[in-house]
XYZ file of N, CA, C and O in Angstrom:
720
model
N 92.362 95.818 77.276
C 91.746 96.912 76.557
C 90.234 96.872 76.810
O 89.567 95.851 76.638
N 89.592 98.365 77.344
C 88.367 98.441 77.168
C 87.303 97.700 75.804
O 87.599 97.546 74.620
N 86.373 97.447 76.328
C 85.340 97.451 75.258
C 84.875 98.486 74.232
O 84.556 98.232 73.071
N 84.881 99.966 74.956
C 85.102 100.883 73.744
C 86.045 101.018 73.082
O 86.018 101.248 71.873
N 87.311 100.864 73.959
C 88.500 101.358 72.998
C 88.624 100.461 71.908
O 88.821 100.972 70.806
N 88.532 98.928 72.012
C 87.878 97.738 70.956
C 87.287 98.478 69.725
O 87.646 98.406 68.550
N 85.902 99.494 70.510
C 85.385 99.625 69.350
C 85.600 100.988 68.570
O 85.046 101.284 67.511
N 85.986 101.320 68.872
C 86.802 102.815 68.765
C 87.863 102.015 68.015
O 87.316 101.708 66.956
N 88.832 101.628 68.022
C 89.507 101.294 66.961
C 89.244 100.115 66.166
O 90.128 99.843 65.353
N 88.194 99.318 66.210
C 87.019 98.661 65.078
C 86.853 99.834 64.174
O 87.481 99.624 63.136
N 86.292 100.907 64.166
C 85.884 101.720 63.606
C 86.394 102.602 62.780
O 85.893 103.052 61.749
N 87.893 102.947 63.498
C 89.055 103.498 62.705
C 89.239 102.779 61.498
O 89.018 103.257 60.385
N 89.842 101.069 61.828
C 90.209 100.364 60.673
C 89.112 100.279 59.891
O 89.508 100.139 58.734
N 86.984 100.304 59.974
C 86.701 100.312 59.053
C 87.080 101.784 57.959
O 87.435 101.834 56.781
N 86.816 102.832 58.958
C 87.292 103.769 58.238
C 88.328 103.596 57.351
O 87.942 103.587 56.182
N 89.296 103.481 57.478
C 90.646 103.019 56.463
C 90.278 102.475 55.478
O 90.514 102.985 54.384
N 89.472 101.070 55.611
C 89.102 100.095 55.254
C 88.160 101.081 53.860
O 88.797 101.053 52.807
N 87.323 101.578 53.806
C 86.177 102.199 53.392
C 87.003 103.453 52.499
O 86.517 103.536 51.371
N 87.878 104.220 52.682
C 88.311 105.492 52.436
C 89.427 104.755 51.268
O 89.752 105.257 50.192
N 89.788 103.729 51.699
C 90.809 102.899 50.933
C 90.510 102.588 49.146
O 91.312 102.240 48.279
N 89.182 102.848 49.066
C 88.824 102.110 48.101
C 87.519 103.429 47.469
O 86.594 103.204 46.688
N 87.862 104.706 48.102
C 87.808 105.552 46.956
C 89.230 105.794 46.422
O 90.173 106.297 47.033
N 89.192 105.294 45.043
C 90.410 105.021 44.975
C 89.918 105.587 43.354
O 88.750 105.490 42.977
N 91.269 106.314 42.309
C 91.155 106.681 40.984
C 92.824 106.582 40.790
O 93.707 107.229 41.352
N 92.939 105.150 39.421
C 93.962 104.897 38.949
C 94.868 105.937 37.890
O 94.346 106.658 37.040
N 95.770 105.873 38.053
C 96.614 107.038 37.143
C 97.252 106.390 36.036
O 97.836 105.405 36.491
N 97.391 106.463 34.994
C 97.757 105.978 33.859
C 99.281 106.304 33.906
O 99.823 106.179 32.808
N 99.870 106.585 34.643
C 101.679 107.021 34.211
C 101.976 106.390 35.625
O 103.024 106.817 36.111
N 101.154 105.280 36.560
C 101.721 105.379 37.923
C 101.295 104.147 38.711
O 100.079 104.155 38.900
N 101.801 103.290 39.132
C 101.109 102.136 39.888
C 100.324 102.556 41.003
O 99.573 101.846 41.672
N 100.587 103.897 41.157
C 100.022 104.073 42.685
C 98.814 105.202 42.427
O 99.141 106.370 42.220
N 97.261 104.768 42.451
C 96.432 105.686 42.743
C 96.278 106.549 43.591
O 96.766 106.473 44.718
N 95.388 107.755 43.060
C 94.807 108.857 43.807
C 93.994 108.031 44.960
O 93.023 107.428 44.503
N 94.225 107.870 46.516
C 93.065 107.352 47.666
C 93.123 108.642 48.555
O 93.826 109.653 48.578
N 91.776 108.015 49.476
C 91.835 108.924 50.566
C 92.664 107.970 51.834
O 92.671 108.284 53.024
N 93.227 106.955 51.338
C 93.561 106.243 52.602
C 94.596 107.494 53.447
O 94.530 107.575 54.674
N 95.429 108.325 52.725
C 96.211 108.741 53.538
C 95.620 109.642 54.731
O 96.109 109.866 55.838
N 94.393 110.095 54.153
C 93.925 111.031 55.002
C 92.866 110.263 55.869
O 92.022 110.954 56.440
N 92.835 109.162 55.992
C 91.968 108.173 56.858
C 92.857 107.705 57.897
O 92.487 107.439 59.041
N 94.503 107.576 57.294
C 95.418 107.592 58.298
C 95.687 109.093 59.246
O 95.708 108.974 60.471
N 95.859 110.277 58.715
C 95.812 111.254 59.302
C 95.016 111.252 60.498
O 95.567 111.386 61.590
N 93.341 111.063 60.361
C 92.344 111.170 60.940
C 93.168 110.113 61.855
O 94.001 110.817 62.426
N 93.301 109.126 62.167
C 93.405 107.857 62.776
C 94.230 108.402 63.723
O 93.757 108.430 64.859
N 95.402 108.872 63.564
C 96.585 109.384 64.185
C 96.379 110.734 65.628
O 96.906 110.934 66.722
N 95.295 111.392 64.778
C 95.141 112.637 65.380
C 94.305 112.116 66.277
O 94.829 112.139 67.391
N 93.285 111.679 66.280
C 91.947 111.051 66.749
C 92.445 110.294 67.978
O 92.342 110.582 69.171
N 93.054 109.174 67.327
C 93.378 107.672 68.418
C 94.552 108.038 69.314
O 94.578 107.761 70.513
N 95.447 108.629 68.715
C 97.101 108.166 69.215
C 97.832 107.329 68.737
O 97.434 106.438 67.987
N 99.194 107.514 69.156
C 100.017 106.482 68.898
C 99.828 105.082 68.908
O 100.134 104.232 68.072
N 99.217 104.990 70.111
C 98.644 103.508 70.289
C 97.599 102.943 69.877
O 97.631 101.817 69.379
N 96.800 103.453 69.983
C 95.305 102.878 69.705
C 95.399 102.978 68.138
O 95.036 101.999 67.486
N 95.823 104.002 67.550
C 95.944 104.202 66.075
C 96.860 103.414 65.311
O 96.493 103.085 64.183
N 98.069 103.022 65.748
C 98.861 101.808 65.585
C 98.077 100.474 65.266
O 97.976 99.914 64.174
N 97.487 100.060 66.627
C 96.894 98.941 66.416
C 95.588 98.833 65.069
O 95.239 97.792 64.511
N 95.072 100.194 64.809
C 93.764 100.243 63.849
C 94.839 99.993 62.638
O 94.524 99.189 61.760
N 95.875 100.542 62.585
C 96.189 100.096 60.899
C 96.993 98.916 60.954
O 97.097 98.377 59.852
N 97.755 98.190 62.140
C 98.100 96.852 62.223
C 97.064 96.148 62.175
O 97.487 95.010 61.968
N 95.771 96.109 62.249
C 94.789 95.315 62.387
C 94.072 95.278 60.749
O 93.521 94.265 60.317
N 94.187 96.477 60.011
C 93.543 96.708 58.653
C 94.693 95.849 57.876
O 94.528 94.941 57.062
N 95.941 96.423 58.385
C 97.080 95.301 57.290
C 96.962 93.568 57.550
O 96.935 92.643 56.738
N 96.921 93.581 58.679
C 96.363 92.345 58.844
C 95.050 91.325 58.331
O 95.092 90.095 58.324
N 93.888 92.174 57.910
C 92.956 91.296 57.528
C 93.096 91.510 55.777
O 92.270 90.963 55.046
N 94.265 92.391 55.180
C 94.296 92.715 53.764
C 95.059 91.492 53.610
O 94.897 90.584 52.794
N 96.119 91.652 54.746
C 97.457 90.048 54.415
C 96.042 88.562 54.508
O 96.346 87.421 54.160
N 94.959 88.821 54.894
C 94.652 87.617 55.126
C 93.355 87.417 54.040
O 92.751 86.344 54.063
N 92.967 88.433 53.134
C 92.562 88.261 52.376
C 90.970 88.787 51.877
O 90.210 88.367 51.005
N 90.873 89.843 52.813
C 90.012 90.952 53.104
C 90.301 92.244 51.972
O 91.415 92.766 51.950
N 89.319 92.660 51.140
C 89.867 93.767 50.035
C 90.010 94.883 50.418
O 89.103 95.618 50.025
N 90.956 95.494 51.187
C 90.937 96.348 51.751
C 91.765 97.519 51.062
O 91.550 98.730 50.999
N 92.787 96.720 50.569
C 93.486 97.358 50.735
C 92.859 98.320 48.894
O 91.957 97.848 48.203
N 93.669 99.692 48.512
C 93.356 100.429 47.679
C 92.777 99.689 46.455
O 93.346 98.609 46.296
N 91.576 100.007 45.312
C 91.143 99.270 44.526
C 90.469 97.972 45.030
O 89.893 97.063 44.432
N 90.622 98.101 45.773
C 89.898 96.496 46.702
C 91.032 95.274 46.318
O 90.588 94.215 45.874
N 92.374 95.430 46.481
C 93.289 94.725 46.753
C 93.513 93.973 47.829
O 93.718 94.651 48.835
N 93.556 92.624 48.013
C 94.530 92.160 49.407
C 95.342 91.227 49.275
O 95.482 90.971 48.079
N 96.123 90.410 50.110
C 96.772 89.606 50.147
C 98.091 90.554 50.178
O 98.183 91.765 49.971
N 99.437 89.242 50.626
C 101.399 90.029 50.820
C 101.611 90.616 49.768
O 102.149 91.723 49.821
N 101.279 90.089 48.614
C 102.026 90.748 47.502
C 101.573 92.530 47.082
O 102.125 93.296 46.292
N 100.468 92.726 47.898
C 100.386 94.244 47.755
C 101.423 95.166 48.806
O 101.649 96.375 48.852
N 101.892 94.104 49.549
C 102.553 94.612 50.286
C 104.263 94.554 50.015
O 105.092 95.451 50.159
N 104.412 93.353 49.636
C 105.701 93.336 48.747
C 105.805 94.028 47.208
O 106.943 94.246 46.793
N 104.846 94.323 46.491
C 104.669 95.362 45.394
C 104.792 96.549 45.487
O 105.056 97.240 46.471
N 104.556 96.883 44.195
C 105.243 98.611 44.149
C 104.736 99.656 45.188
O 105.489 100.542 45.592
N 103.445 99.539 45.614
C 102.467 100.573 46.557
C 102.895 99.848 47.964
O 102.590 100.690 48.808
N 103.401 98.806 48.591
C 103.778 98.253 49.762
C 104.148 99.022 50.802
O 103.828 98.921 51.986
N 104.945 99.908 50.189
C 105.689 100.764 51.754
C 105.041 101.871 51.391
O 105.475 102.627 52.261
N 104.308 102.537 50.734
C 102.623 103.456 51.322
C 102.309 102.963 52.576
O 102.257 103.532 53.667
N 102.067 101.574 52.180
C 101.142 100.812 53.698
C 102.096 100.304 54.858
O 101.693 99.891 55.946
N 103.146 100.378 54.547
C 104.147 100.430 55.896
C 104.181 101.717 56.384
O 103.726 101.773 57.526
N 104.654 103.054 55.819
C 104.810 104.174 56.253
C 103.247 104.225 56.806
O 103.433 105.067 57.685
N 102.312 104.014 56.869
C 100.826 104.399 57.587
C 101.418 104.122 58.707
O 101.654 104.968 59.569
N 101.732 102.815 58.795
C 101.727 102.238 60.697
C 102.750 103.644 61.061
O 102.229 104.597 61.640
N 103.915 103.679 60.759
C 104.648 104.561 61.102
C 104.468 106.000 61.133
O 104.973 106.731 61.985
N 103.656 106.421 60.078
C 103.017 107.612 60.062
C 101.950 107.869 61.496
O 102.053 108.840 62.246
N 101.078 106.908 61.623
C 100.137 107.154 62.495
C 100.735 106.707 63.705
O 100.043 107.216 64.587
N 101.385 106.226 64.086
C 102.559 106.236 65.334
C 103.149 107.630 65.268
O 102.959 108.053 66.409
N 103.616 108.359 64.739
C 104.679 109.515 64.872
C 103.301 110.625 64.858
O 103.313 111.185 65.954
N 102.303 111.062 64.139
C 101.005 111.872 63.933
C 100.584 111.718 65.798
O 100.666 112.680 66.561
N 100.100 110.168 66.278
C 99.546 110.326 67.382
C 100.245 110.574 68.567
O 99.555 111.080 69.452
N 101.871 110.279 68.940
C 103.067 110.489 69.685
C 102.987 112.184 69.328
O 103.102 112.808 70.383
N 102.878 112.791 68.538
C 103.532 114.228 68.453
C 102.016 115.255 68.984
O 102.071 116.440 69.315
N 100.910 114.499 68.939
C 99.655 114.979 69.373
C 99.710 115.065 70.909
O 99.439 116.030 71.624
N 100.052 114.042 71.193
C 100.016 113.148 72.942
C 100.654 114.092 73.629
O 100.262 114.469 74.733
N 102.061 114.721 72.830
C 103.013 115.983 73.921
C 102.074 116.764 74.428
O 102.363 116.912 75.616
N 100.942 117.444 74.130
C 100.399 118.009 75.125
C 98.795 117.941 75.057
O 98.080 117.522 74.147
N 98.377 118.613 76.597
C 97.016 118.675 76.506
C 96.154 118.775 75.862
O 95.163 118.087 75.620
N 96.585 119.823 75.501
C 96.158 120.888 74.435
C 96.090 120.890 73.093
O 96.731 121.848 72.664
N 95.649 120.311 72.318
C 95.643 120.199 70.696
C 95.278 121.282 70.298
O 94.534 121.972 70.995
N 95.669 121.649 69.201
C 96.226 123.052 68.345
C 96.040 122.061 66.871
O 96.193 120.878 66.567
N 95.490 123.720 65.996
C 95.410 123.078 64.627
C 96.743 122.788 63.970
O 97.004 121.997 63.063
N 97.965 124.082 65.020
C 99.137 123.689 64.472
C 99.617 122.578 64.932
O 99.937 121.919 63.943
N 99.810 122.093 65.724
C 100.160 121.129 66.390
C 99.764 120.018 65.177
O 100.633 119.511 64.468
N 98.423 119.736 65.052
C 97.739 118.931 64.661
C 98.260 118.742 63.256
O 98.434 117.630 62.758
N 98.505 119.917 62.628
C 98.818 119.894 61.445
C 100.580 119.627 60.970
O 100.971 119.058 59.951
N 101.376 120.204 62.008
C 102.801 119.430 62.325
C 102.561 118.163 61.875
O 102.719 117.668 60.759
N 102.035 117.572 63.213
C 101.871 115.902 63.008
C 101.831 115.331 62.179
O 102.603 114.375 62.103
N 100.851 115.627 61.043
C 100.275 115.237 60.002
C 101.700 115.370 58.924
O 102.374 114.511 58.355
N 101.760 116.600 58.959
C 102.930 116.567 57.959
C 104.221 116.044 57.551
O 104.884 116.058 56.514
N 104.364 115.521 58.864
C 105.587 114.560 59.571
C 105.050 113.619 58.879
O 105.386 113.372 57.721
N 103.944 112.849 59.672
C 103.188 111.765 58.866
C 103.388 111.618 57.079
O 104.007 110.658 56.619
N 102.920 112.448 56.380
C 103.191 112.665 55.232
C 104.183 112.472 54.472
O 104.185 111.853 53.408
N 105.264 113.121 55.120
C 106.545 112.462 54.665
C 107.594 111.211 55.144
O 108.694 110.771 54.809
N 106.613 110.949 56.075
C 106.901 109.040 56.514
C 106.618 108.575 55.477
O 107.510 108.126 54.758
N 105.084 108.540 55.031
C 104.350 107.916 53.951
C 104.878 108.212 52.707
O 104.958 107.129 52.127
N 105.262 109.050 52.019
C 106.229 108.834 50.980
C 107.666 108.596 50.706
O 108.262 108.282 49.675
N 108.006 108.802 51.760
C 110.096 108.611 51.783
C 109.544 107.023 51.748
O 109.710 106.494 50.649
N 109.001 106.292 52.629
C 108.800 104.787 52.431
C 108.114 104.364 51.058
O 108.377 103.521 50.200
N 107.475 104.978 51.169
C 106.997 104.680 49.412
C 106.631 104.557 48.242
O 105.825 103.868 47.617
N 107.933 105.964 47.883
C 108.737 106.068 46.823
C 110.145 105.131 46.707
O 110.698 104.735 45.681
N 110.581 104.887 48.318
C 111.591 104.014 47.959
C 111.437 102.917 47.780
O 112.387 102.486 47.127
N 110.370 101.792 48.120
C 110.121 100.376 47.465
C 109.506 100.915 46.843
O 108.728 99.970 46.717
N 108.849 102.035 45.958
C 108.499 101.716 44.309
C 109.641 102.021 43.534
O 109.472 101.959 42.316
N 111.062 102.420 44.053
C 112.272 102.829 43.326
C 112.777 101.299 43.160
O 113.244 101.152 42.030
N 112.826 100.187 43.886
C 113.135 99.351 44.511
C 112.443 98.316 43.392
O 113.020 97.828 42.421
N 111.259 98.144 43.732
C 109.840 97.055 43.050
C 110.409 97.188 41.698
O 111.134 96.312 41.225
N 110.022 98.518 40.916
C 109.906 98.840 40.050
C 111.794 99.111 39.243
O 111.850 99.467 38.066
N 112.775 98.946 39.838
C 113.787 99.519 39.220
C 114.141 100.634 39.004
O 115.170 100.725 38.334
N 113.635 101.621 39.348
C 113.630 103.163 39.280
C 114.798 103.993 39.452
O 115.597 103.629 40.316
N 115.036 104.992 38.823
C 115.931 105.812 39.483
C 115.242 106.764 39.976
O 114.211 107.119 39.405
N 115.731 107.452 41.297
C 115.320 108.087 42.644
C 114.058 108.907 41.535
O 112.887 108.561 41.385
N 114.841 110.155 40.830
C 114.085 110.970 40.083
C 113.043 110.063 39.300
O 112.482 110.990 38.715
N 112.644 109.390 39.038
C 111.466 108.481 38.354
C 110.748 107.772 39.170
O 109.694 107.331 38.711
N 110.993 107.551 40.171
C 110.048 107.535 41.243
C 109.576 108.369 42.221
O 108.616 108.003 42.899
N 110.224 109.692 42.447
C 109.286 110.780 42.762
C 108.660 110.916 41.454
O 107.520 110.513 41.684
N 108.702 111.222 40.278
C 108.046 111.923 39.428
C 106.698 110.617 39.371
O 105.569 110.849 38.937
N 107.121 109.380 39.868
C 105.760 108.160 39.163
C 105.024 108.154 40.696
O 103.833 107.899 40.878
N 105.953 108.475 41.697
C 104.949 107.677 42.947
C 104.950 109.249 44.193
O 104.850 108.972 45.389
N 105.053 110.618 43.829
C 105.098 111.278 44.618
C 104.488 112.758 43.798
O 103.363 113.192 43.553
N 105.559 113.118 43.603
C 105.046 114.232 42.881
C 103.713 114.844 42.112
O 103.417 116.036 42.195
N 102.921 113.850 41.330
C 101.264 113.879 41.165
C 100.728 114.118 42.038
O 100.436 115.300 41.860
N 100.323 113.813 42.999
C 99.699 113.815 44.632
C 100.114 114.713 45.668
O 99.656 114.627 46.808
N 101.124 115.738 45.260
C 100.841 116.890 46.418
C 100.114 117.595 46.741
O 99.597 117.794 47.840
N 99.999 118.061 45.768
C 98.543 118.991 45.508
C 97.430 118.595 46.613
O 97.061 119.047 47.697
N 97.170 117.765 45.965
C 95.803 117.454 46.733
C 96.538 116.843 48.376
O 96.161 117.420 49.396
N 97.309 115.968 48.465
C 98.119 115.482 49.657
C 97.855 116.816 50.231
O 96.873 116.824 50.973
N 98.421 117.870 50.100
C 98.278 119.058 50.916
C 96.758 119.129 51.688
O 96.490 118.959 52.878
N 95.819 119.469 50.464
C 94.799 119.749 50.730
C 94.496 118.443 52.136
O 93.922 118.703 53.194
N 95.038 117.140 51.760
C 94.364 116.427 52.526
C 94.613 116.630 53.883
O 93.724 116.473 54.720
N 96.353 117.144 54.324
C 96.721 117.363 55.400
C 95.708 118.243 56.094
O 95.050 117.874 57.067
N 95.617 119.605 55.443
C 94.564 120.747 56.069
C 93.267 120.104 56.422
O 92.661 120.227 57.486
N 93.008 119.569 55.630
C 91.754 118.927 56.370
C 91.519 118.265 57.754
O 90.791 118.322 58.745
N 92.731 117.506 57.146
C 92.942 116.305 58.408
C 93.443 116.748 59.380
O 93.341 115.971 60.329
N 93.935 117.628 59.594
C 94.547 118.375 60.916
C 93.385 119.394 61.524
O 93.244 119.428 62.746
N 92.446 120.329 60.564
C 91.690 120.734 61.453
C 90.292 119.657 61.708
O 89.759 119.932 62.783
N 89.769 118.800 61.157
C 89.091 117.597 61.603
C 89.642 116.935 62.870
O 88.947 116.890 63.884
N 90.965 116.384 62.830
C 91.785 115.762 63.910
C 91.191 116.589 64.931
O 90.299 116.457 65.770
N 91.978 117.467 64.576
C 91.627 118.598 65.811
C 90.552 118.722 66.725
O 90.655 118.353 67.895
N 89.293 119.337 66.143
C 88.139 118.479 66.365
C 87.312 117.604 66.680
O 86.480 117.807 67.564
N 87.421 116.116 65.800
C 87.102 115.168 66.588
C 87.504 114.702 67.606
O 86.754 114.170 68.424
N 89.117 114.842 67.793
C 89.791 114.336 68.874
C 89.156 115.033 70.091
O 88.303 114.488 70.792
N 89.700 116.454 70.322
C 88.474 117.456 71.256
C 87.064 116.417 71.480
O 86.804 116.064 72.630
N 86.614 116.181 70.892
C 85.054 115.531 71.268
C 85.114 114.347 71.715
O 84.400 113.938 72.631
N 86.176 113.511 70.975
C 86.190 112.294 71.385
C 86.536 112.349 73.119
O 85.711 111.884 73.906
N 87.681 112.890 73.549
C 87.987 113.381 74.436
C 87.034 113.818 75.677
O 87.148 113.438 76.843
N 86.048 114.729 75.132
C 85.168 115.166 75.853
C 84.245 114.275 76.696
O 83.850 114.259 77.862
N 84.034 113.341 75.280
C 83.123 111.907 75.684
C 83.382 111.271 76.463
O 82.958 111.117 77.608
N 84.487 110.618 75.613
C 85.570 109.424 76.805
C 87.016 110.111 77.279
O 88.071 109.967 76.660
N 86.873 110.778 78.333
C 87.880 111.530 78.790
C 89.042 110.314 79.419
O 90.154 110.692 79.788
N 88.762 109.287 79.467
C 89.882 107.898 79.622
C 90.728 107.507 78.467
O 91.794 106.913 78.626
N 90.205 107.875 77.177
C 90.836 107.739 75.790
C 92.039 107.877 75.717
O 92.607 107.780 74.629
């Protein structure tokens, strides 16, 4: 791997890292309002499959090792074996499927961009709502209503963003380092 691409995805995971921890707790819900999802969006659209993979394998990695990364300034396994855990699994997978569905063509499109994302989106909650159904004992309906349903709203909003930003930066990034 290049030296930029190094730092190009240094930069992603701080992003994550940073977006992770505007974070506002909900009183009916283990799982806060973050922008991480839309730091994953960005990541996906931006990097790719690959390069974007490795930025959030590399952020889960220094949270497992004891870096506060993760939402609220959490780290260590047990955020990952806890109720919010497969949030942060569906990312890797989210931003794998976001940057693979970008990659099909030349050409990035806000729709395109915004497909991706949405796919993404519902990686990130089918995974986890079901280990907080799981963690927590839940039945299906009580864990959409505790770990999904609050957060569309704005989840939406975040997609639109993140798809015409993606859009965008990627275009530039592109422009720059046309090897990316």
């Amino acid at each position: 791997m290049k030296i930029k691409d190094m730092a190009i995805v240094a930069m992603f995971t701080a992003l994550i890292s940073v977006l992770s921890q505007v974070s506002i707790p909900l009183p009916v819900s283990p799982v806060p309002i973050t922008l991480q999802t839309f730091a994953v969006y960005l990541t996906g659209a931006v990097l790719g499959s690959r390069k974007g993979t490795l930025a959030l394998i590399i952020y889960i990695l220094i949270g497992i090792f004891g870096m506060p990364v993760f939402s609220q300034g959490k780290s260590g396994l047990p955020v990952l074996v806890g109720p919010t855990g497969g949030y942060i699994f569906g990312f890797v997978l989210a931003v794998f499927l976001i940057g693979k569905m970008i990659e099909k063509s030349d050409r990035i499109t806000f729709f395109r961009s915004f497909s991706a994302i949405l796919a993404g989106l519902v990686i990130i909650y089918t995974l986890g709502v079901v280990q907080l159904k799981f963690v927590l004992g839940l039945s299906l309906m009580e864990a959409l209503a505790m770990g999904a349903l609050p957060y569309l709203a704005l989840e939406f909003a975040k997609v639109l963003i993140g798809a015409y930003l993606g859009c965008k930066v990627r275009k530039a990034v592109l422009n720059t380092f046309p090897e990316l």
